[in-house]
Short mmCIF file of C-alpha atoms in Angstrom, two decimals:
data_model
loop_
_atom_site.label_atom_id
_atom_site.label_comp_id
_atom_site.label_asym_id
_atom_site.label_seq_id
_atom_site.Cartn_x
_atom_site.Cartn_y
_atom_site.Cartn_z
CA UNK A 1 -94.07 24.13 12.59
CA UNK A 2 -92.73 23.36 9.06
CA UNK A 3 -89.48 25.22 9.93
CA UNK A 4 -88.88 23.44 13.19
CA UNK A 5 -89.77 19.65 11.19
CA UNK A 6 -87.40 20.67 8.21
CA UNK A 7 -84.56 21.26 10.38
CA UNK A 8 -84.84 17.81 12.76
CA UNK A 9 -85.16 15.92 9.17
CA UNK A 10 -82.12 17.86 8.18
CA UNK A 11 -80.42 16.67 11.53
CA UNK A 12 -80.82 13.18 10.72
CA UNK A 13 -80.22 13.16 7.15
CA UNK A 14 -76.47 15.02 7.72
CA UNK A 15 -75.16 12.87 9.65
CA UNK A 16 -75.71 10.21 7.16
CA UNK A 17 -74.18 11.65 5.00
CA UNK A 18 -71.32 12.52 6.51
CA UNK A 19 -70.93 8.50 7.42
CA UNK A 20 -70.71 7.39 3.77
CA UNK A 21 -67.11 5.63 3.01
CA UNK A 22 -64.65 7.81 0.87
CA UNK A 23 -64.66 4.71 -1.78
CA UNK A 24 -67.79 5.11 -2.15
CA UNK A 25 -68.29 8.69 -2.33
CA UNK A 26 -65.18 8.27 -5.05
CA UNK A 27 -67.80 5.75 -7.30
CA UNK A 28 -70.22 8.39 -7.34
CA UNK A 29 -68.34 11.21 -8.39
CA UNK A 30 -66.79 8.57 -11.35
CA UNK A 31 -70.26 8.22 -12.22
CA UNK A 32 -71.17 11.68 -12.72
CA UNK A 33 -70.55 12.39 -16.50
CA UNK A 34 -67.50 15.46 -16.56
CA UNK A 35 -66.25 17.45 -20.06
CA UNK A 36 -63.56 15.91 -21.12
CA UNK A 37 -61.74 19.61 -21.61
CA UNK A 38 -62.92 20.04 -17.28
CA UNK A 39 -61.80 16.81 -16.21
CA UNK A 40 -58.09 17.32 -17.65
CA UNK A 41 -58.00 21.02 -16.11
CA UNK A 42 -59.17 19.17 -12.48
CA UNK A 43 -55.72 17.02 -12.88
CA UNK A 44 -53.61 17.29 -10.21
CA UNK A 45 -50.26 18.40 -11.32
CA UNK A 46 -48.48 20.06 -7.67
CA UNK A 47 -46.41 17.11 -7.13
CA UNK A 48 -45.07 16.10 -10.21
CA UNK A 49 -41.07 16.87 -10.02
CA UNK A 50 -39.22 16.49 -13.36
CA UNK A 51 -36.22 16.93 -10.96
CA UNK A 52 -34.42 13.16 -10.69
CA UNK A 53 -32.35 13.78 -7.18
CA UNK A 54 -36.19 14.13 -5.42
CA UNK A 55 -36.72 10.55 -6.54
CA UNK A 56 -34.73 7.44 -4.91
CA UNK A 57 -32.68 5.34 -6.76
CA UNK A 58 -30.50 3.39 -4.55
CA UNK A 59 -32.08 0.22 -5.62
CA UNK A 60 -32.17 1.35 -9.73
CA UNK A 61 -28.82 -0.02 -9.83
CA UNK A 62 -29.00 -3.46 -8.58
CA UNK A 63 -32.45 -4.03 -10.51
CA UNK A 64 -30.94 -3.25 -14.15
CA UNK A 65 -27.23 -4.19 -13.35
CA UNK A 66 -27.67 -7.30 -15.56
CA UNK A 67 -28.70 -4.65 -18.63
CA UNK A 68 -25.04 -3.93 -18.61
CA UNK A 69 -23.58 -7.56 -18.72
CA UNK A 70 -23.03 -7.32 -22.65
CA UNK A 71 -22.41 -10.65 -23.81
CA UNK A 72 -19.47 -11.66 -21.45
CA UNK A 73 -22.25 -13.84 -18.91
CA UNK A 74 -23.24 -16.95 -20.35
CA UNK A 75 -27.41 -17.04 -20.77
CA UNK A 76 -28.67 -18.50 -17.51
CA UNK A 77 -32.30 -19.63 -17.01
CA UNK A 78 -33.99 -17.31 -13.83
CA UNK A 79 -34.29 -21.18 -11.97
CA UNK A 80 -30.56 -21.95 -11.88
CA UNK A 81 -29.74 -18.83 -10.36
CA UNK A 82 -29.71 -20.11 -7.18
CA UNK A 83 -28.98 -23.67 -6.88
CA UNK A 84 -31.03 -25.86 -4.80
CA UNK A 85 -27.89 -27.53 -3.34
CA UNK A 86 -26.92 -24.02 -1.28
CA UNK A 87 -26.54 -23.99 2.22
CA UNK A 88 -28.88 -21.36 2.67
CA UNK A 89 -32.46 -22.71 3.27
CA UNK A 90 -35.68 -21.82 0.91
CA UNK A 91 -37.25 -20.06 3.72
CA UNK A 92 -34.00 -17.48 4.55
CA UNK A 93 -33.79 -16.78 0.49
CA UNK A 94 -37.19 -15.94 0.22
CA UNK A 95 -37.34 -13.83 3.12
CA UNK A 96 -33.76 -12.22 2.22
CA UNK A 97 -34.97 -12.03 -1.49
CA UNK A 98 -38.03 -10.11 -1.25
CA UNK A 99 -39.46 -9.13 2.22
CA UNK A 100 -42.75 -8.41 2.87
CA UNK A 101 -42.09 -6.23 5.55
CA UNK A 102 -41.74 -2.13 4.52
CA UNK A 103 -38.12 -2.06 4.99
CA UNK A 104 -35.96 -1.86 1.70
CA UNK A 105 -33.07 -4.41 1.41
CA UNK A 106 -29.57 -2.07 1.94
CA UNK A 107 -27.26 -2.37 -1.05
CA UNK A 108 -24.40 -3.93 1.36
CA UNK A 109 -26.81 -6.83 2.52
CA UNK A 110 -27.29 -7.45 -1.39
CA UNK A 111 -23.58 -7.38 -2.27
CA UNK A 112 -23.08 -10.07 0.91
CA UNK A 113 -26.08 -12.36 -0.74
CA UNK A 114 -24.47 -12.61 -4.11
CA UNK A 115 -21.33 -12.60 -3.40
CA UNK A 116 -21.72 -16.02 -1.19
CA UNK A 117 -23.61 -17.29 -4.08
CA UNK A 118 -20.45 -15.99 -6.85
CA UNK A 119 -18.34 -18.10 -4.29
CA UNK A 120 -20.52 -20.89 -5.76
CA UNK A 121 -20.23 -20.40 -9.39
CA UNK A 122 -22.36 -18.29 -10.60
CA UNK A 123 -21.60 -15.44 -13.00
CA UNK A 124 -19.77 -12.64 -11.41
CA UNK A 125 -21.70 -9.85 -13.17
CA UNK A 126 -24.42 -10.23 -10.38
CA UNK A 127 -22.57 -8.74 -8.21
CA UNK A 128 -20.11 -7.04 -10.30
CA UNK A 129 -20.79 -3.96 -13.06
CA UNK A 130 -19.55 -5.95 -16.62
CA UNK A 131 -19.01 -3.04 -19.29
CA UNK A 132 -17.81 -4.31 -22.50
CA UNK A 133 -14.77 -5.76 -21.22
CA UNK A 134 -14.06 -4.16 -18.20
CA UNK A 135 -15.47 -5.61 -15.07
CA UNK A 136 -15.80 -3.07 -11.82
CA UNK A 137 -16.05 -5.08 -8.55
CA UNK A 138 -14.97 -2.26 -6.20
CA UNK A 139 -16.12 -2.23 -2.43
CA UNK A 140 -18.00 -5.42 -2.87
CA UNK A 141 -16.77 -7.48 0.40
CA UNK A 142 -14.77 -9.48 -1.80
CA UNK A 143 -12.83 -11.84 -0.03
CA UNK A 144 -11.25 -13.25 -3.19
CA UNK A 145 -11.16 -12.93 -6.73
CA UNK A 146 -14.71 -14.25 -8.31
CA UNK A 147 -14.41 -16.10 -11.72
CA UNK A 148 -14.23 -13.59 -14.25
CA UNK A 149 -15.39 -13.81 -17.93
CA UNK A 150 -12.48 -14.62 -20.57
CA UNK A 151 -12.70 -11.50 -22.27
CA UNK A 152 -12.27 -9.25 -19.59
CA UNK A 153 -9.41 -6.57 -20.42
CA UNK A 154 -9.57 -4.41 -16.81
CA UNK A 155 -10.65 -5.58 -13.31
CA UNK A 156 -10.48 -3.08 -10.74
CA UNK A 157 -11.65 -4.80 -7.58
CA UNK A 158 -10.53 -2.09 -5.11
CA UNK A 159 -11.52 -1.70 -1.39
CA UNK A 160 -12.53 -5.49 -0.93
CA UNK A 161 -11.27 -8.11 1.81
CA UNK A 162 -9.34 -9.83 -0.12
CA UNK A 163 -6.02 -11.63 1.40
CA UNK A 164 -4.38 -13.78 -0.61
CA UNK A 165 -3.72 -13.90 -5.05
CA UNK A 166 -3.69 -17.37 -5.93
CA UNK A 167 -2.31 -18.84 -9.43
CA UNK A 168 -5.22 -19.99 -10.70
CA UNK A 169 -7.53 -16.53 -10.28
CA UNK A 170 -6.44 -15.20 -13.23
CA UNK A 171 -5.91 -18.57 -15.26
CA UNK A 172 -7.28 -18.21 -18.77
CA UNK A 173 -7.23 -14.64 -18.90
CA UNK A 174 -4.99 -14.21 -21.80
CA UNK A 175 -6.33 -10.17 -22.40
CA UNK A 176 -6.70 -8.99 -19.54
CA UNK A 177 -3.95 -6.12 -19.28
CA UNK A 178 -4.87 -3.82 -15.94
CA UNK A 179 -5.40 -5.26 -12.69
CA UNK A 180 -6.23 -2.70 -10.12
CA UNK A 181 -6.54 -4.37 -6.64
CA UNK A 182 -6.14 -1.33 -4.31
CA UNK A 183 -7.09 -0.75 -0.65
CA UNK A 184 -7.83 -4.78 -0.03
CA UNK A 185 -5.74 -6.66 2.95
CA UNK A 186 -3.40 -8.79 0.48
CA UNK A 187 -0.80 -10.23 2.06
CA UNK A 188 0.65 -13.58 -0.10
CA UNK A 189 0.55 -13.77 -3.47
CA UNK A 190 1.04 -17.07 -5.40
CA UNK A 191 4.54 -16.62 -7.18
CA UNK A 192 2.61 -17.30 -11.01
CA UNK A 193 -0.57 -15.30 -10.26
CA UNK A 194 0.59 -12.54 -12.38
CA UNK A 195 2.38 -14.30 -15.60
CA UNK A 196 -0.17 -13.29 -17.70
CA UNK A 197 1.15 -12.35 -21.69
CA UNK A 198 -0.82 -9.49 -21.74
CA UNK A 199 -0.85 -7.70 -18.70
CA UNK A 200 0.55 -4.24 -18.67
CA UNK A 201 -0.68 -2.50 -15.16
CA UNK A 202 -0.65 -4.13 -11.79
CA UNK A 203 -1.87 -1.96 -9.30
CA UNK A 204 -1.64 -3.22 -5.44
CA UNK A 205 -1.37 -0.20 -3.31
CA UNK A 206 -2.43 -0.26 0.44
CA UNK A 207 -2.42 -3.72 0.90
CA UNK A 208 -0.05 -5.78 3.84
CA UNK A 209 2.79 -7.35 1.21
CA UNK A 210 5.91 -8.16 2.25
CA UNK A 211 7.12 -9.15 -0.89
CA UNK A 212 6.52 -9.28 -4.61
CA UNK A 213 6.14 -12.31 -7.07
CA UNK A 214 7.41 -12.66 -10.24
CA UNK A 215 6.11 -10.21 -12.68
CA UNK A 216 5.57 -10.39 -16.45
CA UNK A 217 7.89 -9.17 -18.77
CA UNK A 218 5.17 -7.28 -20.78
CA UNK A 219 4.46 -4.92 -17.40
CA UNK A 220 4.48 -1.46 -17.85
CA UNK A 221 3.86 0.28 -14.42
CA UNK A 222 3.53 -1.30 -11.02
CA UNK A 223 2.31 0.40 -7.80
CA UNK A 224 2.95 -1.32 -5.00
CA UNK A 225 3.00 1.42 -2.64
CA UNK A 226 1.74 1.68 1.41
CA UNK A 227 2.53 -1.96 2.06
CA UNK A 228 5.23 -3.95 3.92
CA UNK A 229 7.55 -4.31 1.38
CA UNK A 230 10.97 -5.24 2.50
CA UNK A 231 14.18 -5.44 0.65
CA UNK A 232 14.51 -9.27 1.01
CA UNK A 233 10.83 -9.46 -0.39
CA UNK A 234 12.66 -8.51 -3.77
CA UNK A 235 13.97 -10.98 -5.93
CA UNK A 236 17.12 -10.41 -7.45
CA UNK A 237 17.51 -9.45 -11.17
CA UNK A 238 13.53 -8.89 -10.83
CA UNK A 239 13.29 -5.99 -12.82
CA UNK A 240 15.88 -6.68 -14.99
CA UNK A 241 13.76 -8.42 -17.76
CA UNK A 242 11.12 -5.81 -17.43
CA UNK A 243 12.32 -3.91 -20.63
CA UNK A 244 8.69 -2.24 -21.10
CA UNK A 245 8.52 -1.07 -17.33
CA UNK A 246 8.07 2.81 -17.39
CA UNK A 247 6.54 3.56 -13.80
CA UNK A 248 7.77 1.66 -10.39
CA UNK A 249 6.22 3.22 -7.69
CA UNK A 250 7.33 1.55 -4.35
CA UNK A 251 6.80 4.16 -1.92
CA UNK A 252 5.93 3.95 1.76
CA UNK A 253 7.47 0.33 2.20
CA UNK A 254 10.30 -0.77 4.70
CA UNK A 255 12.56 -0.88 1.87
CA UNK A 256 16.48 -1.01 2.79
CA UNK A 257 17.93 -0.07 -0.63
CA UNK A 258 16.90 0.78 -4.20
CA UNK A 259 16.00 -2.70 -5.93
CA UNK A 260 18.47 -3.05 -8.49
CA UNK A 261 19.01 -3.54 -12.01
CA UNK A 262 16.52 -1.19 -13.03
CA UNK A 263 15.73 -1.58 -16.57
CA UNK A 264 16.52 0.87 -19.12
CA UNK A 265 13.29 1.59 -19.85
CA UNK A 266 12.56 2.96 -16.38
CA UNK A 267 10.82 7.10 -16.80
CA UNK A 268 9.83 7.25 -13.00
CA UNK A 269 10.74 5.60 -9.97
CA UNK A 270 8.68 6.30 -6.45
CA UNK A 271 10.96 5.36 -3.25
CA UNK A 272 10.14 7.94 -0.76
CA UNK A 273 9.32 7.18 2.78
CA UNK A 274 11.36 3.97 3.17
CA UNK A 275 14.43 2.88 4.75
CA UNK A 276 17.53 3.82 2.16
CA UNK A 277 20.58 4.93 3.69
CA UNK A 278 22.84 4.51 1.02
CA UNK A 279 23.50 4.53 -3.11
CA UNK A 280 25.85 2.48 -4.65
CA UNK A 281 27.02 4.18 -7.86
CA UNK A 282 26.36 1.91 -10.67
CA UNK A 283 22.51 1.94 -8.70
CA UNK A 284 21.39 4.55 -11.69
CA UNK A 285 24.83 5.13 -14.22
CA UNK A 286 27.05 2.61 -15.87
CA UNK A 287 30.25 3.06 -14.20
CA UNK A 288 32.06 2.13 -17.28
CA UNK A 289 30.87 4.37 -19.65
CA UNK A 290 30.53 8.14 -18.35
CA UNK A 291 28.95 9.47 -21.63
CA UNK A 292 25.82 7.26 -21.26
CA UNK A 293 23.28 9.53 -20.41
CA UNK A 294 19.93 7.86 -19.34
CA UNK A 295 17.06 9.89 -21.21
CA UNK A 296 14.59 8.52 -19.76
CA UNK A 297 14.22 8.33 -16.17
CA UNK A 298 13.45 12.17 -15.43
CA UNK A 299 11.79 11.76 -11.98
CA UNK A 300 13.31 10.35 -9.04
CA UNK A 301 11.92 10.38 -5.73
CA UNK A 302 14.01 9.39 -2.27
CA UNK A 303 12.37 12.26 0.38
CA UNK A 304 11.66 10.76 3.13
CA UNK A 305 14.59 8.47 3.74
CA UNK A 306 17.31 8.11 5.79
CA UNK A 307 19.95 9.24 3.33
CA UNK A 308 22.06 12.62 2.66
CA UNK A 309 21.75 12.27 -1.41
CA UNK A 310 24.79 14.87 -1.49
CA UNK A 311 27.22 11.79 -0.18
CA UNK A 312 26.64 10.24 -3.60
CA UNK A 313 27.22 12.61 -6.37
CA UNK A 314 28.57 9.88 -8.66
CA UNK A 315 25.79 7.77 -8.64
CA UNK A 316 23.94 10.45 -10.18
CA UNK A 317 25.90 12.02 -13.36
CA UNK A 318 24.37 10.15 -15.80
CA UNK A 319 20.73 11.54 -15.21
CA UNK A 320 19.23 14.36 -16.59
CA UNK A 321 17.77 15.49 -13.26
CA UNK A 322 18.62 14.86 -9.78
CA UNK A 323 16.66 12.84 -7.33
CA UNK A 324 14.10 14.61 -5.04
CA UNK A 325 15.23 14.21 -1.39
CA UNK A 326 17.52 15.73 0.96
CA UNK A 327 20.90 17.11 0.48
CA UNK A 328 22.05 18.43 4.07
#
């Protein structure tokens, strides 16, 4: 009889147990008094992974991008970052801002946020990485160039949606001395943009040009190639003042002849895949003086055109190598 009553009060009292809520079955195991040397062994160490690829960072970057700005952005109070005179209502920032739903913002939808709000002023380092004075603004969704801090030295603001380089983009920029606008869909460029005293590398490849504006005299390699550049595009005498340009790479155009005078100072000269046919002979070599040698430009490319370089050997004997391209 006492067996069968200790097992139906054992029937009831399980059951109860088995009901009581983990948070509460946590409080009374934090109530039970542990060794300290027990309780340390009892951690749970498995899933700890020193390893920093298991742990996701794609929004580390846009959360301490500012910790790079340096002192080119001027100090701006948290409230004037977004200006209560925007378009965008109070209700789509906040939701756009910080969602309360599970999903993450993507980095794209981020870049597309601050870059409207650049477009109205504010400092270009939100959406841009600012490193000393270089400023990185590549694959953005540019669709022009954002106000940049005086200081900066080298912009590279490659594989944007940018279509047109007006004057005043640059205006003020008296250091800046690479510009690196690759991959974008440029096709005009204001005629000043680039007069800048300082500026030493303009880099525009794989753009839609279909011609160049005037360049400063203090350039020292332009790469204009993969566009639309035609012959007419070219103004005359354009490289003439160029006496520091070293590197002219204008391959993959719709050129129609080698863009003459080329300065003196000229080591390599890209024309390959265009439309050449033919080489006058003073293109390269003075024709007055046959013991001029020019040093410098070693590397001369032409493959790729239309042309049989061995119909011109005088245009050539005043070079130290021959141009690459086809002799048949």
């Amino acid at each position: 009889m006492r067996i069968s009553a200790l097992l139906g009060l054992m029937a009831l009292i399980i059951p109860k147990i088995e009901a009581i809520p983990p948070w509460m079955d946590a409080t009374v195991k934090q109530e039970q008094p542990q060794d300290e040397g027990m309780a340390y062994n009892s951690l749970e160490l498995g899933s700890y992974d020193p390893n920093l690829d298991n742990y996701d960072l794609n929004n580390y970057e846009v959360q301490t991008i500012k910790s790079d700005y340096g002192d080119l952005t001027p100090k701006t109070k948290v409230g004037t970052l977004v200006p209560s005179t925007t378009s965008v209502s109070t209700k789509t920032e906040m939701t756009t801002m910080a969602p309360r739903t599970s999903t993450a913002i993507t980095t794209p939808s981020i870049y597309k946020l601050i870059s409207s709000l650049t477009a109205q002023g504010l400092p270009t380092c939100l959406i841009c990485v600012c490193l000393g004075t270089s400023v990185y603004c590549d694959d953005t969704d540019l669709e022009r160039i954002p106000p940049l801090p005086r200081e900066t030295t080298y912009l590279y603001a490659r594989f944007n949606h940018i279509r047109q380089i007006q004057t005043g983009d640059f205006k003020g920029l008296r250091k800046l001395k690479r510009i690196d606008l690759s991959g974008n869909s440029i096709s005009t460029i204001e005629d000043d943009a680039f007069l800048l005293p300082d500026l030493q590398e303009l880099i525009i490849p794989e753009n839609k040009l279909v011609s160049l504006p005037r360049l400063p005299v203090s350039l020292m390699r332009l790469d204009a190639q993969l566009n639309n550049l035609q012959s007419s595009g070219i103004l005359p005498e354009n490289f003439r003042e160029l006496r520091k340009l070293q590197f002219l790479y204008l391959s993959d155009n719709k050129l129609d002849y080698i863009p003459v005078p080329l300065p003196s100072s000229l080591r390599s000269l890209h024309l390959q895949n265009n439309h050449i046919q033919t080489i006058p002979e003073d293109t390269f070599c003075d024709t007055q003086d046959h013991k001029h040698i020019r040093r410098a430009l070693e590397d001369i490319r032409l493959d790729g055109n239309p042309i049989n370089l061995s119909l011109f050997p005088n245009a050539y004997f005043c070079l130290p190598r021959l141009p690459i391209g086809s002799y048949n």
